[in-house]
Coordinates of C-alpha atoms in Angstrom, one line a residue:
Chain M
M1 CA 11.8 -12.7 49.0
R2 CA 11.1 -13.3 45.2
A3 CA 13.6 -15.6 43.2
V4 CA 13.5 -18.0 40.4
A5 CA 11.0 -20.7 41.7
P6 CA 13.1 -23.2 43.5
D7 CA 11.0 -25.9 42.2
D8 CA 13.8 -27.7 39.8
P9 CA 17.4 -28.0 39.3
P10 CA 18.6 -26.0 36.1
G11 CA 18.7 -28.1 33.1
P12 CA 21.7 -28.8 31.3
R13 CA 21.6 -25.9 28.6
A14 CA 20.0 -23.3 31.4
A15 CA 23.5 -22.6 32.1
T16 CA 24.3 -21.4 28.7
G17 CA 21.9 -18.6 29.3
S18 CA 19.6 -17.0 26.1
E19 CA 20.7 -18.8 22.8
S20 CA 17.8 -18.7 20.5
P21 CA 16.4 -22.0 18.7
W22 CA 18.6 -20.8 15.4
V23 CA 22.0 -20.5 17.6
R24 CA 21.2 -23.8 19.2
A25 CA 20.8 -25.7 16.1
A26 CA 23.6 -24.0 14.2
A27 CA 25.9 -25.5 17.0
E28 CA 24.2 -28.9 16.5
F29 CA 24.7 -28.8 12.7
A30 CA 28.7 -28.0 13.3
E31 CA 28.5 -31.4 15.0
S32 CA 29.0 -32.8 11.8
R33 CA 32.4 -32.6 9.8
L34 CA 31.1 -34.0 6.6
A35 CA 28.3 -31.7 6.9
L36 CA 30.6 -28.9 7.7
F37 CA 32.6 -30.2 4.9
G38 CA 29.4 -30.1 2.4
L39 CA 29.0 -26.5 3.6
A40 CA 32.4 -25.5 2.8
L41 CA 32.3 -27.2 -0.6
L42 CA 28.9 -25.7 -1.3
A43 CA 30.3 -22.1 0.1
L44 CA 33.1 -22.8 -2.6
L45 CA 31.1 -23.6 -5.7
T46 CA 28.5 -20.3 -4.9
V47 CA 31.5 -18.2 -4.2
A48 CA 33.1 -19.7 -7.5
A49 CA 29.9 -19.1 -9.6
L50 CA 29.0 -15.6 -8.2
A51 CA 32.2 -14.6 -9.1
A52 CA 32.4 -16.6 -12.5
P53 CA 32.6 -13.2 -14.8
W54 CA 35.6 -11.9 -12.7
I55 CA 37.6 -15.2 -12.4
S56 CA 37.1 -17.0 -15.3
P57 CA 39.7 -16.7 -18.3
Q58 CA 37.4 -16.1 -20.7
N59 CA 33.6 -15.2 -21.2
P60 CA 32.3 -18.5 -22.8
Y61 CA 29.2 -16.6 -24.0
D62 CA 30.9 -14.1 -26.2
L63 CA 31.6 -15.6 -29.3
A64 CA 34.3 -13.1 -30.4
Q65 CA 36.6 -14.6 -27.6
L66 CA 36.3 -18.2 -29.2
D67 CA 38.7 -19.5 -31.5
I68 CA 37.6 -22.4 -33.3
M69 CA 41.3 -23.4 -33.9
D70 CA 41.3 -24.1 -30.2
S71 CA 38.6 -26.4 -30.3
Q72 CA 38.8 -30.1 -28.9
L73 CA 41.8 -29.2 -27.2
P74 CA 42.5 -31.7 -24.1
P75 CA 43.2 -30.7 -20.7
G76 CA 46.1 -28.9 -19.8
M77 CA 47.1 -27.9 -23.6
H78 CA 48.6 -24.7 -24.6
S79 CA 47.0 -23.3 -27.6
E80 CA 48.9 -21.5 -30.4
S81 CA 47.5 -18.1 -29.0
G82 CA 49.6 -18.8 -26.1
K83 CA 46.3 -19.6 -23.5
T84 CA 46.4 -22.3 -21.3
Y85 CA 43.2 -24.5 -21.3
W86 CA 43.4 -26.4 -18.0
L87 CA 40.2 -28.3 -18.5
G88 CA 40.6 -28.6 -22.2
T89 CA 37.8 -27.1 -24.4
D90 CA 34.9 -28.0 -26.5
D91 CA 33.9 -28.5 -30.3
Q92 CA 33.4 -24.8 -30.4
G93 CA 37.2 -24.0 -28.7
R94 CA 35.1 -22.7 -25.4
D95 CA 37.4 -22.9 -22.2
M96 CA 35.7 -25.5 -20.3
L97 CA 36.9 -23.9 -17.1
S98 CA 35.2 -21.1 -18.1
A99 CA 32.2 -22.8 -19.6
I100 CA 31.6 -24.6 -16.1
L101 CA 31.7 -21.6 -13.8
Y102 CA 29.1 -20.1 -16.1
G103 CA 27.2 -23.1 -16.0
L104 CA 27.3 -23.4 -12.2
R105 CA 26.2 -19.9 -12.2
I106 CA 23.4 -20.7 -14.3
S107 CA 22.4 -24.0 -12.5
L108 CA 22.3 -22.8 -9.3
T109 CA 20.6 -19.5 -9.9
V110 CA 18.0 -21.8 -11.5
G111 CA 17.9 -24.1 -8.6
V112 CA 17.7 -21.7 -6.1
T113 CA 15.5 -19.4 -7.9
S114 CA 13.0 -22.1 -8.5
T115 CA 13.1 -23.6 -5.0
V116 CA 12.3 -20.1 -3.5
C117 CA 9.2 -19.1 -5.8
A118 CA 8.1 -22.8 -5.2
L119 CA 8.6 -22.3 -1.4
V120 CA 6.9 -19.1 -1.1
I121 CA 3.9 -20.2 -3.4
G122 CA 3.4 -23.4 -1.6
L123 CA 3.9 -21.9 1.7
A124 CA 1.2 -19.5 1.2
L125 CA -1.3 -22.1 -0.3
G126 CA -0.4 -24.6 2.5
L127 CA -1.1 -22.3 5.3
A128 CA -4.1 -21.1 3.7
A129 CA -5.2 -24.8 3.3
A130 CA -4.7 -25.6 7.0
Y131 CA -5.6 -22.2 8.6
L132 CA -9.4 -22.1 6.6
G133 CA -10.3 -25.6 6.1
G134 CA -13.4 -26.7 4.4
W135 CA -13.2 -26.3 0.3
V136 CA -10.2 -24.3 0.3
D137 CA -8.0 -27.2 1.9
A138 CA -9.6 -29.6 -0.5
A139 CA -9.4 -27.6 -3.7
I140 CA -5.5 -27.0 -2.8
M141 CA -4.6 -30.3 -1.5
R142 CA -6.5 -32.1 -4.3
L143 CA -4.7 -30.1 -7.1
A144 CA -1.4 -31.2 -5.2
D145 CA -2.6 -34.6 -5.2
I146 CA -3.1 -34.2 -9.0
Q147 CA 0.6 -32.7 -9.7
L148 CA 2.3 -35.3 -7.8
S149 CA 0.7 -38.1 -9.5
F150 CA 2.5 -37.1 -12.8
P151 CA 6.0 -37.5 -12.9
A152 CA 7.8 -34.1 -12.4
I153 CA 10.2 -34.8 -15.5
L154 CA 6.9 -35.2 -17.6
I155 CA 5.1 -31.8 -16.5
A156 CA 8.6 -29.9 -17.1
L157 CA 8.5 -31.8 -20.6
I158 CA 5.2 -30.5 -21.6
L159 CA 5.4 -27.2 -20.2
L160 CA 8.8 -26.3 -21.9
A161 CA 7.7 -27.6 -24.8
M162 CA 4.5 -25.1 -24.7
L163 CA 6.6 -22.1 -23.5
G164 CA 9.9 -22.4 -25.3
Q165 CA 13.5 -22.1 -24.1
G166 CA 15.1 -19.8 -21.4
V167 CA 16.4 -19.1 -18.2
G168 CA 12.6 -17.4 -16.7
K169 CA 10.6 -20.3 -18.6
I170 CA 12.7 -23.1 -17.1
I171 CA 11.9 -21.4 -13.7
V172 CA 8.6 -21.7 -14.4
A173 CA 8.1 -25.2 -15.2
L174 CA 10.3 -26.1 -12.0
V175 CA 8.1 -24.1 -10.0
T176 CA 5.4 -25.8 -11.4
V177 CA 6.5 -29.3 -10.4
Q178 CA 7.5 -28.3 -6.9
W179 CA 5.3 -25.9 -5.4
A180 CA 2.9 -29.1 -4.0
Y181 CA 6.0 -30.4 -1.9
Y182 CA 6.1 -27.2 0.1
A183 CA 2.2 -27.0 0.4
R184 CA 2.3 -30.5 1.6
T185 CA 4.6 -30.2 4.1
V186 CA 3.7 -26.8 5.5
R187 CA -0.3 -27.9 5.5
S188 CA 0.9 -31.0 7.5
S189 CA 3.0 -29.4 10.1
A190 CA 0.6 -26.4 10.2
L191 CA -2.4 -28.9 11.1
V192 CA -0.2 -30.0 14.1
E193 CA 0.9 -26.9 15.4
R194 CA -2.8 -25.8 15.5
Q195 CA -3.7 -28.4 17.7
K196 CA -1.1 -27.2 20.3
E197 CA -2.2 -24.9 23.2
Y198 CA 0.1 -21.8 22.6
L199 CA -2.1 -21.0 19.4
E200 CA -5.3 -21.0 21.9
A201 CA -3.4 -18.9 24.2
A202 CA -2.5 -16.7 21.6
Q203 CA -6.5 -16.8 20.7
V204 CA -7.6 -16.1 24.5
L205 CA -5.2 -13.2 24.4
A206 CA -7.0 -11.8 21.4
L207 CA -3.8 -11.6 19.4
P208 CA -5.1 -10.4 15.9
R209 CA -5.3 -13.3 13.4
S210 CA -2.6 -12.1 11.1
R211 CA -0.3 -12.2 13.8
I212 CA -1.3 -15.6 15.2
V213 CA -0.4 -17.1 11.7
F214 CA 2.8 -15.1 10.9
R215 CA 4.2 -14.8 14.4
H216 CA 3.1 -18.1 16.2
L217 CA 1.9 -20.6 13.5
L218 CA 4.6 -19.8 10.6
P219 CA 7.8 -19.8 12.5
N220 CA 6.9 -23.1 13.9
C221 CA 6.3 -24.7 10.2
L222 CA 9.5 -23.7 9.2
P223 CA 12.0 -26.5 10.3
P224 CA 10.8 -29.5 8.0
L225 CA 10.0 -26.7 5.2
I226 CA 14.1 -26.2 5.5
V227 CA 14.9 -29.5 5.2
V228 CA 12.4 -30.0 2.1
A229 CA 13.8 -26.6 0.2
T230 CA 17.4 -28.1 1.0
V231 CA 16.7 -31.3 -0.7
Q232 CA 14.5 -29.7 -3.5
V233 CA 17.4 -27.1 -4.7
A234 CA 19.4 -30.0 -5.6
H235 CA 16.4 -32.0 -7.1
A236 CA 16.0 -28.5 -9.0
I237 CA 19.4 -28.4 -10.3
S238 CA 19.7 -32.0 -11.6
L239 CA 15.9 -31.4 -13.0
E240 CA 17.1 -28.4 -15.1
A241 CA 20.2 -30.3 -16.4
T242 CA 18.2 -33.4 -17.7
L243 CA 16.1 -31.1 -19.3
S244 CA 18.7 -29.1 -20.8
F245 CA 20.3 -32.3 -21.9
L246 CA 17.4 -33.2 -23.1
G247 CA 17.9 -29.8 -25.6
L248 CA 14.3 -28.3 -24.2
G249 CA 16.1 -26.3 -21.1
L250 CA 18.5 -23.5 -22.1
P251 CA 19.8 -22.1 -25.3
I252 CA 23.1 -23.2 -26.6
T253 CA 24.2 -19.8 -26.7
E254 CA 24.0 -19.8 -22.5
P255 CA 25.1 -23.4 -21.7
S256 CA 24.0 -24.5 -18.1
L257 CA 25.8 -28.1 -16.8
G258 CA 23.6 -29.9 -18.1
L259 CA 24.0 -28.6 -21.6
L260 CA 27.7 -28.8 -21.7
I261 CA 27.2 -32.4 -20.6
A262 CA 25.1 -33.0 -23.2
N263 CA 27.4 -31.3 -26.0
G264 CA 30.3 -33.3 -25.2
F265 CA 28.3 -36.8 -24.9
Q266 CA 28.7 -37.3 -28.3
Y267 CA 32.4 -37.3 -28.2
L268 CA 32.6 -39.5 -24.9
L269 CA 33.6 -42.6 -26.8
S270 CA 36.1 -41.3 -29.1
G271 CA 38.3 -40.1 -26.1
R272 CA 37.4 -36.8 -25.9
Y273 CA 35.9 -37.6 -22.3
W274 CA 36.7 -33.9 -21.3
I275 CA 34.0 -32.0 -22.8
S276 CA 31.3 -34.1 -20.5
F277 CA 33.6 -35.2 -17.6
Y278 CA 34.3 -31.8 -16.0
P279 CA 31.1 -30.5 -16.2
G280 CA 29.5 -33.8 -14.8
V281 CA 32.0 -33.6 -11.9
A282 CA 30.8 -30.2 -11.3
L283 CA 27.3 -31.0 -11.2
L284 CA 27.9 -34.1 -9.3
L285 CA 30.0 -31.7 -6.4
A286 CA 26.9 -29.1 -6.4
I287 CA 24.5 -31.9 -5.6
V288 CA 26.2 -34.0 -3.3
A289 CA 27.5 -30.8 -1.1
I290 CA 23.6 -29.6 -1.1
N291 CA 22.5 -33.3 0.2
L292 CA 25.1 -33.3 2.8
V293 CA 24.0 -30.2 4.1
A294 CA 20.5 -31.0 3.6
D295 CA 20.9 -34.4 5.6
Q296 CA 22.5 -32.7 8.7
L297 CA 19.6 -30.4 8.6
R298 CA 17.4 -32.8 8.5
D299 CA 18.8 -34.5 11.9
I300 CA 18.9 -31.8 13.6
L301 CA 15.8 -30.5 13.0
N302 CA 13.7 -33.3 13.3
P303 CA 12.5 -33.6 16.9
R304 CA 12.1 -37.2 16.8
L305 CA 15.8 -37.5 16.3
K306 CA 16.5 -34.9 19.2
R307 CA 19.5 -36.1 21.5
Chain Y
M1 CA -23.1 -1.8 44.1
I2 CA -25.5 -3.3 41.7
T3 CA -23.1 -5.4 40.1
S4 CA -21.7 -7.2 42.8
S5 CA -25.2 -9.3 42.9
L6 CA -24.6 -10.2 39.3
P7 CA -22.4 -13.4 38.5
L8 CA -19.2 -12.5 37.1
V9 CA -19.4 -15.5 34.6
E10 CA -23.1 -17.0 33.6
L11 CA -23.5 -20.1 31.3
R12 CA -27.3 -20.8 30.5
S13 CA -28.2 -24.3 29.1
V14 CA -24.8 -24.3 26.9
S15 CA -24.5 -27.2 24.7
K16 CA -21.6 -28.4 22.5
R17 CA -22.1 -30.6 19.7
F18 CA -19.2 -31.8 17.3
S19 CA -19.9 -33.3 13.6
R20 CA -17.1 -34.9 11.8
P21 CA -17.7 -32.6 8.5
A22 CA -18.5 -35.0 5.9
G23 CA -15.7 -35.3 3.4
V24 CA -16.7 -35.0 -0.6
A25 CA -16.1 -39.2 -1.1
A26 CA -18.9 -39.5 2.1
R27 CA -21.2 -36.7 0.5
I28 CA -21.2 -38.3 -3.0
A29 CA -21.9 -41.8 -1.3
H30 CA -25.0 -39.9 0.7
R31 CA -26.1 -38.6 -2.4
L32 CA -26.2 -42.2 -4.2
G33 CA -28.2 -43.5 -1.2
A34 CA -25.6 -44.7 1.3
S35 CA -26.5 -44.3 5.1
A36 CA -24.2 -41.7 6.4
P37 CA -22.2 -43.0 9.6
Q38 CA -23.7 -40.7 12.7
G39 CA -20.6 -38.8 14.0
T40 CA -22.1 -36.6 16.2
V41 CA -20.7 -36.0 20.0
H42 CA -22.1 -34.2 22.3
A43 CA -19.7 -33.1 24.6
V44 CA -21.8 -30.7 26.3
E45 CA -25.2 -30.9 27.2
A46 CA -27.5 -27.7 28.1
V47 CA -24.9 -26.8 31.1
D48 CA -26.1 -24.2 33.6
L49 CA -22.8 -22.6 35.4
R50 CA -22.6 -19.5 37.5
V51 CA -19.2 -18.1 38.9
D52 CA -19.2 -15.0 41.0
Q53 CA -16.8 -12.3 41.8
S54 CA -13.7 -13.9 43.6
E55 CA -15.2 -17.0 43.3
V56 CA -13.5 -20.2 42.9
V57 CA -15.6 -23.0 41.2
G58 CA -14.1 -26.4 40.9
L59 CA -15.3 -28.5 37.9
V60 CA -14.4 -32.2 38.4
G61 CA -15.4 -35.2 36.1
E62 CA -13.4 -38.3 34.3
S63 CA -11.3 -37.3 31.3
G64 CA -14.1 -37.1 28.4
C65 CA -16.8 -35.9 30.5
G66 CA -16.7 -32.3 28.5
K67 CA -15.0 -30.2 31.3
S68 CA -12.3 -29.2 29.1
T69 CA -14.9 -28.3 26.3
L70 CA -16.8 -26.2 28.8
G71 CA -13.6 -24.3 29.8
R72 CA -12.5 -23.7 26.2
M73 CA -16.5 -22.2 25.6
V74 CA -15.8 -19.9 28.7
A75 CA -12.8 -18.9 27.6
R76 CA -14.1 -18.0 23.7
I77 CA -11.6 -20.8 22.1
L78 CA -14.9 -22.4 21.3
E79 CA -18.5 -21.6 20.3
P80 CA -21.3 -23.2 22.2
T81 CA -23.8 -25.0 19.8
S82 CA -26.6 -23.4 21.6
G83 CA -27.0 -21.7 25.1
E84 CA -25.9 -18.4 26.2
R85 CA -23.0 -17.2 27.6
L86 CA -23.4 -14.1 30.2
W87 CA -20.2 -11.9 31.0
K88 CA -20.9 -9.8 34.1
G89 CA -24.7 -10.1 32.9
R90 CA -24.4 -9.4 29.3
P91 CA -24.2 -11.9 26.3
Y92 CA -20.4 -12.4 25.2
E93 CA -21.7 -10.9 22.0
E94 CA -22.0 -7.5 23.4
Y95 CA -18.3 -7.6 24.0
E96 CA -17.2 -8.1 20.4
H97 CA -16.4 -4.5 19.5
E98 CA -13.2 -2.8 19.7
A99 CA -14.0 -0.7 22.6
A100 CA -14.9 -3.7 24.8
R101 CA -11.4 -5.4 24.2
S102 CA -10.3 -5.5 27.9
E103 CA -13.6 -7.1 28.7
R104 CA -12.5 -10.0 26.3
L105 CA -9.0 -9.7 27.8
A106 CA -10.4 -10.1 31.3
I107 CA -11.2 -13.9 31.1
Q108 CA -8.0 -15.7 30.4
M109 CA -7.0 -19.4 30.2
I110 CA -4.0 -21.6 31.8
F111 CA -3.3 -24.7 30.0
Q112 CA -2.7 -28.3 30.9
D113 CA 0.5 -29.0 29.1
P114 CA 3.5 -26.8 30.0
Y115 CA 5.1 -27.6 27.4
A116 CA 2.9 -27.3 24.3
S117 CA 1.4 -24.0 25.9
L118 CA 4.4 -21.9 25.4
N119 CA 5.6 -20.8 21.8
P120 CA 9.1 -22.3 21.4
R121 CA 10.2 -20.0 19.1
M122 CA 9.8 -16.9 21.3
R123 CA 11.5 -15.6 24.5
V124 CA 9.7 -15.4 27.9
A125 CA 10.1 -11.3 27.4
D126 CA 7.8 -11.8 23.9
I127 CA 5.6 -14.6 25.4
V128 CA 4.5 -12.5 28.6
G129 CA 4.7 -9.1 26.7
E130 CA 3.5 -9.4 23.2
A131 CA -0.2 -9.3 24.2
P132 CA -0.1 -6.3 26.8
V133 CA 1.9 -4.1 23.9
V134 CA -0.4 -5.1 21.0
H135 CA -3.1 -4.3 22.9
G136 CA -2.0 -1.2 24.0
L137 CA -1.7 -1.8 27.8
V138 CA 2.1 -0.7 28.1
S139 CA 4.0 0.8 25.5
R140 CA 7.1 -0.8 23.9
A141 CA 9.5 1.4 25.7
Q142 CA 7.9 0.2 29.2
R143 CA 7.4 -3.5 28.0
D144 CA 10.6 -5.3 29.8
E145 CA 9.7 -3.7 33.1
Y146 CA 6.0 -4.5 32.9
V147 CA 7.2 -8.4 32.0
A148 CA 9.7 -8.0 35.3
D149 CA 7.4 -7.0 37.2
T150 CA 4.6 -9.9 36.0
L151 CA 7.0 -12.0 36.4
G152 CA 8.1 -11.5 39.9
R153 CA 4.3 -11.8 40.5
V154 CA 4.3 -15.5 39.4
G155 CA 7.6 -16.3 41.6
L156 CA 10.0 -16.2 39.1
D157 CA 13.1 -14.0 38.4
P158 CA 13.0 -11.5 36.2
S159 CA 16.7 -12.2 34.8
I160 CA 15.2 -15.0 32.9
M161 CA 13.1 -12.6 30.3
R162 CA 15.8 -13.5 27.5
R163 CA 15.5 -17.3 27.3
F164 CA 13.6 -19.5 25.7
P165 CA 10.9 -21.9 26.9
H166 CA 13.1 -25.2 26.5
Q167 CA 15.4 -23.6 29.0
F168 CA 12.6 -24.4 31.9
S169 CA 11.3 -27.1 34.0
G170 CA 7.7 -27.9 34.0
G171 CA 6.8 -25.9 37.0
Q172 CA 8.5 -22.7 35.9
R173 CA 7.0 -22.9 32.6
S174 CA 3.8 -23.1 34.2
R175 CA 4.7 -19.9 36.0
I176 CA 5.5 -18.7 33.1
G177 CA 1.8 -19.5 31.5
I178 CA 0.1 -17.8 34.3
A179 CA 2.4 -14.8 34.0
R180 CA 1.2 -14.4 30.1
A181 CA -2.5 -14.9 31.2
L182 CA -2.0 -12.0 34.1
A183 CA 0.1 -9.5 31.9
V184 CA -3.2 -8.8 30.3
R185 CA -4.8 -8.2 33.9
P186 CA -7.6 -10.5 33.8
R187 CA -10.6 -10.8 36.4
F188 CA -11.3 -14.6 36.0
L189 CA -9.0 -17.3 34.9
V190 CA -10.2 -20.6 33.3
C191 CA -7.3 -23.3 34.6
D192 CA -7.6 -26.5 32.5
E193 CA -6.3 -29.2 34.4
A194 CA -3.4 -26.6 35.3
V195 CA -1.4 -28.6 37.7
A196 CA -2.1 -32.0 36.2
A197 CA 1.0 -32.2 34.5
L198 CA 3.3 -31.4 37.4
D199 CA 4.8 -33.2 40.1
V200 CA 2.8 -33.2 43.5
S201 CA 5.4 -31.1 45.0
I202 CA 5.3 -28.8 42.5
Q203 CA 1.7 -29.1 42.3
A204 CA 1.5 -27.4 45.7
Q205 CA 3.5 -24.5 45.0
V206 CA 1.4 -23.6 41.8
L207 CA -1.7 -24.3 43.6
N208 CA -0.4 -22.0 46.6
L209 CA 0.1 -19.4 43.9
F210 CA -3.2 -19.6 42.3
I211 CA -4.8 -19.1 46.1
R212 CA -2.3 -16.0 46.6
L213 CA -3.3 -14.3 43.2
R214 CA -6.9 -14.8 44.5
E215 CA -6.3 -13.1 47.4
E216 CA -4.1 -10.4 46.0
L217 CA -5.7 -9.7 42.6
G218 CA -9.5 -10.8 43.7
L219 CA -9.4 -13.2 40.9
A220 CA -12.1 -15.6 40.2
Y221 CA -11.6 -18.9 38.9
L222 CA -12.8 -21.8 36.9
F223 CA -10.8 -24.7 38.1
I224 CA -11.0 -27.6 36.2
S225 CA -9.6 -30.9 37.6
H226 CA -10.2 -34.4 37.6
D227 CA -8.1 -34.4 41.1
L228 CA -11.0 -34.2 43.9
G229 CA -8.3 -33.4 46.3
V230 CA -6.8 -30.2 44.2
I231 CA -10.6 -29.4 43.9
R232 CA -11.5 -29.6 47.3
H233 CA -8.3 -27.5 48.3
V234 CA -8.9 -24.5 45.9
S235 CA -12.4 -24.3 45.6
D236 CA -15.4 -22.5 47.0
A237 CA -18.0 -24.5 45.2
V238 CA -18.0 -27.7 43.2
V239 CA -19.6 -28.7 40.1
V240 CA -19.5 -32.5 39.0
M241 CA -19.9 -33.2 35.4
Y242 CA -20.7 -36.9 33.9
L243 CA -20.5 -37.3 30.2
G244 CA -21.4 -33.7 29.3
R245 CA -24.2 -33.4 31.7
V246 CA -23.8 -31.6 35.3
V247 CA -24.8 -34.4 37.9
E248 CA -24.6 -32.4 40.9
S249 CA -23.3 -29.2 42.4
A250 CA -22.7 -27.7 46.0
P251 CA -20.4 -25.1 48.0
V252 CA -17.5 -27.2 48.7
A253 CA -18.1 -28.3 52.6
E254 CA -21.1 -29.6 51.6
L255 CA -20.4 -31.6 48.6
Y256 CA -17.8 -33.4 50.4
A257 CA -19.7 -34.2 53.4
H258 CA -23.0 -35.0 52.3
P259 CA -22.5 -36.2 48.7
N260 CA -25.7 -37.0 47.0
H261 CA -25.7 -38.1 43.5
P262 CA -24.4 -42.0 43.6
Y263 CA -21.3 -40.7 40.8
T264 CA -20.4 -38.1 43.5
K265 CA -20.8 -40.6 46.4
A266 CA -18.6 -42.8 44.5
L267 CA -15.7 -40.5 43.6
I268 CA -15.6 -39.0 47.3
L269 CA -15.9 -42.2 49.4
E270 CA -13.0 -43.9 46.8
V271 CA -10.6 -41.1 47.6
P272 CA -7.5 -43.1 49.2
D273 CA -7.2 -41.7 52.7
V274 CA -4.2 -42.6 54.9
A275 CA -5.8 -41.6 58.1
A276 CA -9.1 -43.8 57.3
R277 CA -6.6 -47.2 56.6
R278 CA -8.8 -48.4 54.5
R279 CA -7.6 -51.4 52.4
R280 CA -10.4 -52.1 50.3
Y281 CA -12.1 -50.2 47.3
T282 CA -15.2 -50.6 45.5
P283 CA -13.9 -49.2 41.8
I284 CA -17.1 -47.8 40.0
R285 CA -18.0 -50.6 37.5
G286 CA -16.9 -50.4 34.2
E287 CA -15.4 -47.6 31.5
I288 CA -17.4 -44.0 31.1
P289 CA -19.4 -44.5 27.7
S290 CA -18.6 -43.4 24.2
P291 CA -20.1 -39.8 24.0
L292 CA -21.0 -41.1 20.3
A293 CA -23.4 -43.3 21.9
P294 CA -24.2 -42.3 25.0
P295 CA -26.9 -44.5 27.2
T296 CA -30.4 -43.5 27.5
G297 CA -31.9 -41.8 30.2
C298 CA -29.4 -41.1 33.1
H299 CA -26.2 -41.2 31.4
F300 CA -24.8 -42.9 34.8
H301 CA -27.5 -45.8 34.7
P302 CA -25.0 -48.6 33.1
R303 CA -22.7 -48.0 36.0
C304 CA -24.6 -47.2 39.0
P305 CA -25.4 -49.6 41.7
R306 CA -28.8 -48.0 42.6
A307 CA -30.3 -47.8 38.8
F308 CA -34.0 -49.0 38.6
E309 CA -36.5 -48.7 35.5
R310 CA -37.0 -45.1 35.4
C311 CA -33.2 -44.1 35.2
R312 CA -32.9 -46.1 31.8
Q313 CA -35.7 -44.3 30.2
E314 CA -36.1 -40.4 31.7
A315 CA -33.2 -38.2 32.4
P316 CA -33.1 -36.6 35.7
A317 CA -33.2 -32.7 36.0
L318 CA -31.1 -30.9 38.3
R319 CA -33.0 -30.2 41.6
E320 CA -32.3 -28.7 44.6
V321 CA -31.8 -31.2 47.5
A322 CA -30.7 -28.7 50.1
P323 CA -30.1 -24.7 49.5
G324 CA -27.2 -24.3 47.1
H325 CA -26.9 -27.9 46.4
A326 CA -28.3 -29.3 43.4
S327 CA -28.4 -32.8 42.1
A328 CA -29.8 -35.0 39.2
C329 CA -30.7 -38.2 40.6
H330 CA -34.4 -40.0 40.4
L331 CA -33.7 -41.6 43.9
N332 CA -34.4 -38.0 45.3
D333 CA -37.8 -38.3 44.1
S334 CA -38.8 -41.3 45.9

């Protein structure tokens, strides 16, 4: 008779069947209410940002819709033309709620796009460094060292000063300052995984090299990378806001959150707080939500904290 | 048949040296005249080994003696620095082309750590079934059936196929590792401390599985272990290694009855034995020396109770002391 090897009591998780590591991670993620709240907030902000053209009262980029007579109205004020500005207007008569939704759209797009690009580039370079070793490793990692030894904001400032303004250019700048984090993270976890016997087994089984790298090595290097990526999205958003605040990021006709804050900054002390304050709140909410999610991800994906 | 007289696997004077690659800074320092620290380890030195069809050769030695390195060279994970590896009488290099892939797959390895040796992100069906499908031994459609069959062979229920490695105990994991190797229809298994990480009761089950598989499939093994009891249980012939060199090799009964080398004697006489009711044991003096700075002459002389002047100067060669029994000790000459 052949049955399950009788040499052991089934583990506590054996009863739950064939759940994949990702399903398990999701279940552990849901254990923290705070993280779930962060995830919900993030989802809300993302949906609001994506749906901005349909849900916002006004297109803040369309100058024809702006009425200079409505400029600098406080929150909740009805204009003479009968519109209600729930979060007030800025100095050009833009509805702040609409501007924030559009600004959030740009901020999230820039943050996510630059993170994904940096992730892919860093992943490729880090894996190449770990797997090929030798001078490839040395060249890539020294480049990363040099890049990381300069403050991110400095490199981004120099790049943008050379490239000029625009969404594409700020993404290029953000990718340039971020790829090194991913390259380092991937390299270090790939070096650890490389020592493990399942990769030797794959070698003895004469599996093709590309298969070993992409099906065996890569999936096991991903968890720490996901954590870094989540933190870096928040970092990218705040870096973009900083650059825009300094006037180097996006043009004034397409304001991101940072630019909106900069825009109202001069009025802050004259009592017209809302022009800077509400975009600031939106930025804060986005970053806090992402960080809450990132914190919990770090806890569940870190093997050293495994309960 | 002519091939039956040929050994399945043969190593001829195989050596492996590991040297730390000098970093950029070290190389610059070397250019400027600094003396580079010597970082070469002779993990395996001029080892000859022969495993016949359906034979089990036990490889025994302390940790750090190079037995795992030797096993990895046999299994193609490591390339030897010098020496020749033969499979069915022909060099390994002749099997590199595509047509000889099944011959390359004929050597598989069973690993020490049942936790690290399975990819944690793959289901059992993928772990066991991946290589046979990639190499075209079975079609994708037949995979699950084939995996179920292979799992049955190692005493696992096929219903576990959809599970992940974390859901199994050590004993079950090591059976999955064995099934993974069997799935590509090997002729020869290198077992590197394959039962060392298991509880004693489970060790016995897995050892019996190895013995049963040998009977059913005619497999040959290179069985690497530090455990003399395990080696005695499964092996036909035993090779004893010390610090990268073979010090003695003999058929199993001969070795345990008449150990020749002082190191082997010490190992075998000091195996605790309930029946003998011995109370006192004389351990081998000192620690195994660093392979970075091995002793001159016979590697064992600093710890050998019978060492004399010649042992310090000259490395002894392996000589036959009885039919099929070789030992590397100067005492045999006097």
